[in-house]
Amino acid sequence: MTTLTHRGRRAEAGRNLDKKADSKEDVAVDRDPNDDCDDSKDIRLTLMEEVLLLGLKDKEGYTSFWNDCISSGLRGGILIELALRGRIRLEPLSIRKKRLLERKVLLKSDVPTGDVLLDETLRHIKATESAETVQTWIELLTGETWNPFKLQYQLRNVRERIAKALVEKGILTTEKQNFLLFDMTTHPVSNATEKQRLVKKLQESMLERWVNDPHRMDRRTLALLVLAHSSDVLENVFTSLADDKYDVAMNRTKDLLDMDPEVEAAKARGAEMIWAVLAAFNKS
C-alpha cells in the first residue's frame, strides 16, 4: 500500500504521506499494563479517530486528495480496535496454518462496544458463514471485492462517520466549503490541543521514550504507528521536528515497521492482530 520513505519535511502535508487462555488474554488486552497513565486524563479516542485526526488538514478540514491509502488504513484500525477490546482474535496456531495471513479472524464476544463502526463490523464478522482472514476483511470492509454477494460487508461513509464522532467529542467542527462545481462538508480541527497531544505522544515514543523493543511499547502506540504508516499519514507526525530529530524518528520507525510480523506476533499474543494488519499491508 505505502512505503516508509524520507520525504521533504516541508512538502504538502496531505501528500506526504486456544480457549484456555482467552480469559487471561482478555484482561491483558482490555487493560494494557504498558498504557500511559496520563491517557486517562485525556479524551479517549479510537484508533480510527486518531488516524483520521492525524491525516486531516487542520484548517481545511479534509484529508489530502492524493491519499488513496487511508480508507484501507481505517478498516485495519477497526480490526485492531476490536481485538484490543477483546471482541475478535486470530485463530490459534496449527500445523497447517502458521502464517499470520492464513489465520482466520474469529469472534470472541459480540457484546456491543458502543461505537457504531465497531459494532457494525462486529455484526458482519458474526454473520459470515465462513471465517475470513485479516487481509480479506480489510478488502471486504473497504468494498474491494468482485463478489457481489459480499458487498454487503462494505462499511460506507467511514471517514464522514468518524469525523462526526470527533465533532461530538469537541475535537472537530463542521463547515461547508465550495469547490467550484460542488459543495463539500469539511471538518476543521477546533481542539488543536488534542491533536498536539497525540502527535507529541508518538514523537516521544520514537525519541525520549524509545525502548527499541516493540513488545515493551504500549500496544495502542504500536498499533497507531502501524496504522499511520499504512494510511500514509505518518509524515504528518514528525514534520514539526528539527532535522536531526526528524531523521532519528523516521529511521527508528522504519526499523520498527521493517520487522518480520510473523516473528514478532509469535512473541506476544496480545499484539497478534497488530502484526497481522501490518503483514496485510506489506503484502498489498
mmCIF file of C-alpha atoms in Angstrom:
data_model
loop_
_atom_site.group_PDB
_atom_site.id
_atom_site.type_symbol
_atom_site.label_atom_id
_atom_site.label_comp_id
_atom_site.label_asym_id
_atom_site.label_seq_id
_atom_site.Cartn_x
_atom_site.Cartn_y
_atom_site.Cartn_z
ATOM 1 C CA MET A 1 0.000 0.000 0.000
ATOM 2 C CA THR A 2 2.571 2.512 1.059
ATOM 3 C CA THR A 3 6.242 2.631 1.906
ATOM 4 C CA LEU A 4 8.039 4.463 4.668
ATOM 5 C CA THR A 5 10.378 6.923 2.992
ATOM 6 C CA HIS A 6 12.183 10.113 3.915
ATOM 7 C CA ARG A 7 10.182 12.830 2.227
ATOM 8 C CA GLY A 8 10.531 16.586 2.146
ATOM 9 C CA ARG A 9 9.589 17.837 5.580
ATOM 10 C CA ARG A 10 8.059 20.991 4.227
ATOM 11 C CA ALA A 11 6.123 19.359 1.407
ATOM 12 C CA GLU A 12 2.352 19.476 1.352
ATOM 13 C CA ALA A 13 1.288 17.538 4.458
ATOM 14 C CA GLY A 14 -1.527 15.513 2.962
ATOM 15 C CA ARG A 15 0.505 14.308 0.022
ATOM 16 C CA ASN A 16 3.462 13.344 2.253
ATOM 17 C CA LEU A 17 2.351 10.894 3.452
ATOM 18 C CA ASP A 18 -6.969 -21.686 22.434
ATOM 19 C CA LYS A 19 -9.831 -21.046 24.644
ATOM 20 C CA LYS A 20 -7.924 -21.873 27.782
ATOM 21 C CA ALA A 21 -6.028 -18.677 27.729
ATOM 22 C CA ASP A 22 -8.892 -16.496 26.500
ATOM 23 C CA SER A 23 -9.924 -15.078 29.871
ATOM 24 C CA LYS A 24 -6.362 -14.108 30.782
ATOM 25 C CA GLU A 25 -5.782 -12.663 27.343
ATOM 26 C CA ASP A 26 -8.951 -10.584 27.552
ATOM 27 C CA VAL A 27 -7.723 -8.950 30.745
ATOM 28 C CA ALA A 28 -4.365 -8.203 29.182
ATOM 29 C CA VAL A 29 -5.973 -6.774 26.066
ATOM 30 C CA ASP A 30 -8.627 -4.665 27.768
ATOM 31 C CA ARG A 31 -6.153 -3.167 30.248
ATOM 32 C CA ASP A 32 -2.677 -2.957 28.824
ATOM 33 C CA PRO A 33 -0.169 -2.587 31.682
ATOM 34 C CA ASN A 34 2.025 -0.557 29.363
ATOM 35 C CA ASP A 35 -0.654 2.071 28.708
ATOM 36 C CA ASP A 36 0.344 5.616 29.544
ATOM 37 C CA CYS A 37 -1.158 6.585 32.872
ATOM 38 C CA ASP A 38 -1.711 10.129 31.610
ATOM 39 C CA ASP A 39 -4.097 8.921 28.915
ATOM 40 C CA SER A 40 -6.953 8.656 31.394
ATOM 41 C CA LYS A 41 -6.935 12.427 31.745
ATOM 42 C CA ASP A 42 -7.496 12.960 28.030
ATOM 43 C CA ILE A 43 -10.387 12.383 25.658
ATOM 44 C CA ARG A 44 -10.456 8.694 24.783
ATOM 45 C CA LEU A 45 -10.258 8.205 21.028
ATOM 46 C CA THR A 46 -10.488 5.065 18.953
ATOM 47 C CA LEU A 47 -7.566 4.160 16.718
ATOM 48 C CA MET A 48 -9.642 5.108 13.675
ATOM 49 C CA GLU A 49 -10.343 8.547 15.100
ATOM 50 C CA GLU A 50 -6.657 9.072 15.838
ATOM 51 C CA VAL A 51 -5.615 8.061 12.315
ATOM 52 C CA LEU A 52 -8.159 10.379 10.720
ATOM 53 C CA LEU A 53 -7.151 13.223 13.021
ATOM 54 C CA LEU A 54 -3.511 12.791 12.008
ATOM 55 C CA GLY A 55 -4.492 12.814 8.336
ATOM 56 C CA LEU A 56 -6.747 15.888 8.421
ATOM 57 C CA LYS A 57 -5.513 19.318 7.356
ATOM 58 C CA ASP A 58 -6.162 21.414 10.457
ATOM 59 C CA LYS A 59 -7.711 24.483 8.804
ATOM 60 C CA GLU A 60 -9.132 22.925 5.654
ATOM 61 C CA GLY A 61 -10.750 20.000 7.483
ATOM 62 C CA TYR A 62 -10.197 17.254 4.915
ATOM 63 C CA THR A 63 -7.527 14.674 4.066
ATOM 64 C CA SER A 64 -5.204 15.017 1.100
ATOM 65 C CA PHE A 65 -6.825 14.261 -2.241
ATOM 66 C CA TRP A 66 -3.655 12.346 -3.106
ATOM 67 C CA ASN A 67 -4.017 9.908 -0.231
ATOM 68 C CA ASP A 68 -5.551 6.675 -1.500
ATOM 69 C CA CYS A 69 -4.363 4.575 1.461
ATOM 70 C CA ILE A 70 -6.297 5.990 4.381
ATOM 71 C CA SER A 71 -9.553 4.170 3.601
ATOM 72 C CA SER A 72 -7.904 0.767 3.978
ATOM 73 C CA GLY A 73 -5.888 2.006 6.942
ATOM 74 C CA LEU A 74 -9.056 2.954 8.790
ATOM 75 C CA ARG A 75 -10.518 -0.521 8.217
ATOM 76 C CA GLY A 76 -7.335 -2.061 9.578
ATOM 77 C CA GLY A 77 -7.747 0.190 12.597
ATOM 78 C CA ILE A 78 -11.240 -1.177 13.181
ATOM 79 C CA LEU A 79 -9.918 -4.750 13.312
ATOM 80 C CA ILE A 80 -7.127 -3.841 15.726
ATOM 81 C CA GLU A 81 -9.512 -1.845 17.927
ATOM 82 C CA LEU A 82 -11.898 -4.791 18.130
ATOM 83 C CA ALA A 83 -9.021 -7.113 19.016
ATOM 84 C CA LEU A 84 -7.710 -4.787 21.730
ATOM 85 C CA ARG A 85 -11.221 -4.659 23.191
ATOM 86 C CA GLY A 86 -11.400 -8.444 23.321
ATOM 87 C CA ARG A 87 -14.116 -8.866 20.666
ATOM 88 C CA ILE A 88 -12.138 -10.718 17.988
ATOM 89 C CA ARG A 89 -8.907 -12.699 17.700
ATOM 90 C CA LEU A 90 -6.888 -14.720 15.235
ATOM 91 C CA GLU A 91 -7.486 -18.450 15.136
ATOM 92 C CA PRO A 92 -4.897 -20.444 17.118
ATOM 93 C CA LEU A 93 -1.696 -21.608 15.510
ATOM 94 C CA SER A 94 -1.910 -25.023 13.877
ATOM 95 C CA ILE A 95 0.356 -27.275 11.851
ATOM 96 C CA ARG A 96 -1.394 -26.351 8.618
ATOM 97 C CA LYS A 97 -1.923 -22.645 9.319
ATOM 98 C CA LYS A 98 1.083 -20.951 10.806
ATOM 99 C CA ARG A 99 1.362 -17.754 8.820
ATOM 100 C CA LEU A 100 -0.500 -14.662 10.005
ATOM 101 C CA LEU A 101 -2.184 -14.028 6.688
ATOM 102 C CA GLU A 102 -3.562 -17.580 6.593
ATOM 103 C CA ARG A 103 -5.169 -17.462 10.024
ATOM 104 C CA LYS A 104 -8.854 -16.531 10.212
ATOM 105 C CA VAL A 105 -10.451 -13.812 12.296
ATOM 106 C CA LEU A 106 -12.640 -15.373 14.983
ATOM 107 C CA LEU A 107 -15.377 -13.802 17.079
ATOM 108 C CA LYS A 108 -14.660 -13.846 20.817
ATOM 109 C CA SER A 109 -17.542 -11.721 22.056
ATOM 110 C CA ASP A 110 -20.458 -9.990 20.350
ATOM 111 C CA VAL A 111 -21.087 -7.620 23.246
ATOM 112 C CA PRO A 112 -21.557 -4.148 21.686
ATOM 113 C CA THR A 113 -18.731 -1.659 22.149
ATOM 114 C CA GLY A 114 -20.889 1.456 21.914
ATOM 115 C CA ASP A 115 -19.067 2.617 18.779
ATOM 116 C CA VAL A 116 -21.201 2.489 15.629
ATOM 117 C CA LEU A 117 -18.453 1.398 13.218
ATOM 118 C CA LEU A 118 -17.009 -1.186 15.585
ATOM 119 C CA ASP A 119 -20.417 -2.684 16.282
ATOM 120 C CA GLU A 120 -21.355 -2.768 12.602
ATOM 121 C CA THR A 121 -18.128 -4.627 11.835
ATOM 122 C CA LEU A 122 -18.761 -6.966 14.740
ATOM 123 C CA ARG A 123 -22.167 -7.865 13.268
ATOM 124 C CA HIS A 124 -20.570 -8.527 9.883
ATOM 125 C CA ILE A 125 -17.962 -10.849 11.378
ATOM 126 C CA LYS A 126 -20.654 -12.693 13.334
ATOM 127 C CA ALA A 127 -22.865 -13.038 10.243
ATOM 128 C CA THR A 128 -20.274 -14.608 7.929
ATOM 129 C CA GLU A 129 -20.849 -18.270 7.114
ATOM 130 C CA SER A 130 -17.117 -18.976 6.999
ATOM 131 C CA ALA A 131 -14.359 -17.091 8.779
ATOM 132 C CA GLU A 132 -12.118 -14.770 6.749
ATOM 133 C CA THR A 133 -8.514 -13.636 7.096
ATOM 134 C CA VAL A 134 -7.379 -10.178 8.180
ATOM 135 C CA GLN A 135 -6.454 -9.207 4.637
ATOM 136 C CA THR A 136 -9.815 -10.382 3.289
ATOM 137 C CA TRP A 137 -11.699 -8.454 5.972
ATOM 138 C CA ILE A 138 -9.852 -5.242 5.137
ATOM 139 C CA GLU A 139 -10.814 -5.740 1.490
ATOM 140 C CA LEU A 140 -14.435 -6.554 2.315
ATOM 141 C CA LEU A 141 -14.870 -3.622 4.680
ATOM 142 C CA THR A 142 -13.338 -1.323 2.052
ATOM 143 C CA GLY A 143 -15.576 -2.735 -0.692
ATOM 144 C CA GLU A 144 -12.684 -4.112 -2.737
ATOM 145 C CA THR A 145 -14.310 -7.368 -3.809
ATOM 146 C CA TRP A 146 -15.567 -8.746 -7.099
ATOM 147 C CA ASN A 147 -18.104 -10.929 -5.322
ATOM 148 C CA PRO A 148 -21.453 -9.066 -5.427
ATOM 149 C CA PHE A 149 -22.754 -11.202 -2.566
ATOM 150 C CA LYS A 150 -20.054 -9.836 -0.279
ATOM 151 C CA LEU A 151 -20.594 -6.161 -0.999
ATOM 152 C CA GLN A 152 -22.969 -6.198 1.962
ATOM 153 C CA TYR A 153 -19.921 -6.171 4.234
ATOM 154 C CA GLN A 154 -18.644 -2.849 2.947
ATOM 155 C CA LEU A 155 -18.567 -0.043 5.510
ATOM 156 C CA ARG A 156 -19.829 3.133 3.881
ATOM 157 C CA ASN A 157 -19.045 6.785 4.619
ATOM 158 C CA VAL A 158 -16.395 5.756 7.132
ATOM 159 C CA ARG A 159 -14.414 8.989 7.091
ATOM 160 C CA GLU A 160 -17.518 11.114 7.490
ATOM 161 C CA ARG A 161 -18.846 8.956 10.334
ATOM 162 C CA ILE A 162 -15.517 9.093 12.158
ATOM 163 C CA ALA A 163 -15.346 12.857 11.627
ATOM 164 C CA LYS A 164 -18.829 13.256 13.115
ATOM 165 C CA ALA A 165 -17.731 11.273 16.170
ATOM 166 C CA LEU A 166 -14.798 13.666 16.558
ATOM 167 C CA VAL A 167 -17.205 16.592 16.239
ATOM 168 C CA GLU A 168 -19.293 15.138 19.066
ATOM 169 C CA LYS A 169 -16.140 14.885 21.182
ATOM 170 C CA GLY A 170 -15.380 18.560 20.573
ATOM 171 C CA ILE A 171 -12.221 17.988 18.531
ATOM 172 C CA LEU A 172 -13.533 18.916 15.073
ATOM 173 C CA THR A 173 -16.165 21.296 13.812
ATOM 174 C CA THR A 174 -18.343 21.155 10.690
ATOM 175 C CA GLU A 175 -18.269 23.598 7.790
ATOM 176 C CA LYS A 176 -19.478 23.778 4.196
ATOM 177 C CA GLN A 177 -16.953 24.704 1.514
ATOM 178 C CA ASN A 178 -17.491 25.377 -2.167
ATOM 179 C CA PHE A 179 -15.119 23.664 -4.592
ATOM 180 C CA LEU A 180 -16.086 25.243 -7.931
ATOM 181 C CA LEU A 181 -18.576 22.633 -9.122
ATOM 182 C CA PHE A 182 -19.696 21.181 -5.821
ATOM 183 C CA ASP A 183 -20.130 21.849 -2.136
ATOM 184 C CA MET A 184 -18.303 19.697 0.360
ATOM 185 C CA THR A 185 -18.713 19.188 4.095
ATOM 186 C CA THR A 186 -15.394 19.688 5.863
ATOM 187 C CA HIS A 187 -14.285 19.215 9.454
ATOM 188 C CA PRO A 188 -11.548 21.653 10.549
ATOM 189 C CA VAL A 189 -9.755 20.983 13.825
ATOM 190 C CA SER A 190 -11.308 23.001 16.630
ATOM 191 C CA ASN A 191 -9.413 21.405 19.535
ATOM 192 C CA ALA A 192 -5.778 21.677 18.474
ATOM 193 C CA THR A 193 -4.619 20.639 21.940
ATOM 194 C CA GLU A 194 -5.871 17.082 21.485
ATOM 195 C CA LYS A 195 -4.119 16.649 18.140
ATOM 196 C CA GLN A 196 -0.913 18.165 19.516
ATOM 197 C CA ARG A 197 -1.062 15.747 22.441
ATOM 198 C CA LEU A 198 -1.417 12.833 20.033
ATOM 199 C CA VAL A 199 1.479 13.995 17.852
ATOM 200 C CA LYS A 200 3.683 14.612 20.893
ATOM 201 C CA LYS A 201 2.922 11.142 22.248
ATOM 202 C CA LEU A 202 4.056 9.489 19.018
ATOM 203 C CA GLN A 203 7.118 11.702 18.699
ATOM 204 C CA GLU A 204 8.211 10.902 22.247
ATOM 205 C CA SER A 205 7.675 7.186 21.672
ATOM 206 C CA MET A 206 10.305 7.368 18.924
ATOM 207 C CA LEU A 207 12.644 9.759 20.731
ATOM 208 C CA GLU A 208 12.789 10.381 24.504
ATOM 209 C CA ARG A 209 10.812 7.238 25.385
ATOM 210 C CA TRP A 210 12.268 4.953 22.722
ATOM 211 C CA VAL A 211 12.632 1.393 24.075
ATOM 212 C CA ASN A 212 13.994 -0.384 20.985
ATOM 213 C CA ASP A 213 11.616 -3.289 21.578
ATOM 214 C CA PRO A 214 8.047 -3.339 20.212
ATOM 215 C CA HIS A 215 6.950 -5.697 22.991
ATOM 216 C CA ARG A 216 7.823 -3.106 25.622
ATOM 217 C CA MET A 217 5.808 -0.454 23.819
ATOM 218 C CA ASP A 218 2.247 0.493 24.697
ATOM 219 C CA ARG A 219 0.141 -1.628 22.338
ATOM 220 C CA ARG A 220 -2.058 1.265 21.248
ATOM 221 C CA THR A 221 1.009 3.336 20.395
ATOM 222 C CA LEU A 222 2.461 0.466 18.378
ATOM 223 C CA ALA A 223 -0.881 -0.001 16.626
ATOM 224 C CA LEU A 224 -1.136 3.701 15.804
ATOM 225 C CA LEU A 225 2.363 3.770 14.295
ATOM 226 C CA VAL A 226 1.457 0.776 12.114
ATOM 227 C CA LEU A 227 -1.840 2.340 11.046
ATOM 228 C CA ALA A 228 -0.382 5.812 10.448
ATOM 229 C CA HIS A 229 2.206 4.218 8.182
ATOM 230 C CA SER A 230 -0.397 2.091 6.386
ATOM 231 C CA SER A 231 -2.653 5.152 5.967
ATOM 232 C CA ASP A 232 0.204 7.295 4.636
ATOM 233 C CA VAL A 233 -0.146 9.950 7.352
ATOM 234 C CA LEU A 234 2.982 9.149 9.375
ATOM 235 C CA GLU A 235 4.896 12.047 7.828
ATOM 236 C CA ASN A 236 2.432 14.416 9.487
ATOM 237 C CA VAL A 237 3.574 13.168 12.896
ATOM 238 C CA PHE A 238 7.250 14.020 12.504
ATOM 239 C CA THR A 239 7.229 17.009 10.150
ATOM 240 C CA SER A 240 7.417 19.563 13.007
ATOM 241 C CA LEU A 241 10.624 18.083 14.423
ATOM 242 C CA ALA A 242 14.074 19.589 13.963
ATOM 243 C CA ASP A 243 16.057 17.952 11.169
ATOM 244 C CA ASP A 244 18.251 15.776 13.401
ATOM 245 C CA LYS A 245 15.333 14.512 15.500
ATOM 246 C CA TYR A 246 13.240 14.002 12.381
ATOM 247 C CA ASP A 247 15.880 11.694 10.908
ATOM 248 C CA VAL A 248 16.189 9.714 14.157
ATOM 249 C CA ALA A 249 12.416 9.299 14.489
ATOM 250 C CA MET A 250 11.947 8.232 10.873
ATOM 251 C CA ASN A 251 14.844 5.766 10.979
ATOM 252 C CA ARG A 252 13.593 4.171 14.194
ATOM 253 C CA THR A 253 10.075 3.930 12.822
ATOM 254 C CA LYS A 254 11.364 2.363 9.632
ATOM 255 C CA ASP A 255 13.345 -0.202 11.631
ATOM 256 C CA LEU A 256 10.236 -0.985 13.673
ATOM 257 C CA LEU A 257 7.983 -1.436 10.667
ATOM 258 C CA ASP A 258 10.598 -3.488 8.809
ATOM 259 C CA MET A 259 10.488 -6.185 11.493
ATOM 260 C CA ASP A 260 9.106 -9.570 10.472
ATOM 261 C CA PRO A 261 5.421 -9.635 11.540
ATOM 262 C CA GLU A 262 5.498 -13.441 11.747
ATOM 263 C CA VAL A 263 8.356 -13.421 14.251
ATOM 264 C CA GLU A 264 7.048 -10.529 16.330
ATOM 265 C CA ALA A 265 3.481 -11.878 16.519
ATOM 266 C CA ALA A 266 4.782 -15.159 17.921
ATOM 267 C CA LYS A 267 6.346 -13.296 20.853
ATOM 268 C CA ALA A 268 3.201 -11.646 22.191
ATOM 269 C CA ARG A 269 -0.351 -12.937 21.699
ATOM 270 C CA GLY A 270 -1.934 -9.669 22.735
ATOM 271 C CA ALA A 271 -0.442 -7.901 19.719
ATOM 272 C CA GLU A 272 -1.077 -10.565 17.068
ATOM 273 C CA MET A 273 -3.754 -8.530 15.296
ATOM 274 C CA ILE A 274 -1.454 -5.505 15.051
ATOM 275 C CA TRP A 275 1.245 -7.528 13.319
ATOM 276 C CA ALA A 276 -1.317 -9.284 11.126
ATOM 277 C CA VAL A 277 -2.612 -5.924 9.868
ATOM 278 C CA LEU A 278 0.955 -4.804 9.159
ATOM 279 C CA ALA A 279 1.571 -8.053 7.266
ATOM 280 C CA ALA A 280 -1.578 -7.488 5.227
ATOM 281 C CA PHE A 281 -0.488 -4.005 4.179
ATOM 282 C CA ASN A 282 3.054 -5.134 3.475
ATOM 283 C CA LYS A 283 1.671 -7.693 1.041
ATOM 284 C CA SER A 284 -0.700 -5.255 -0.680
#
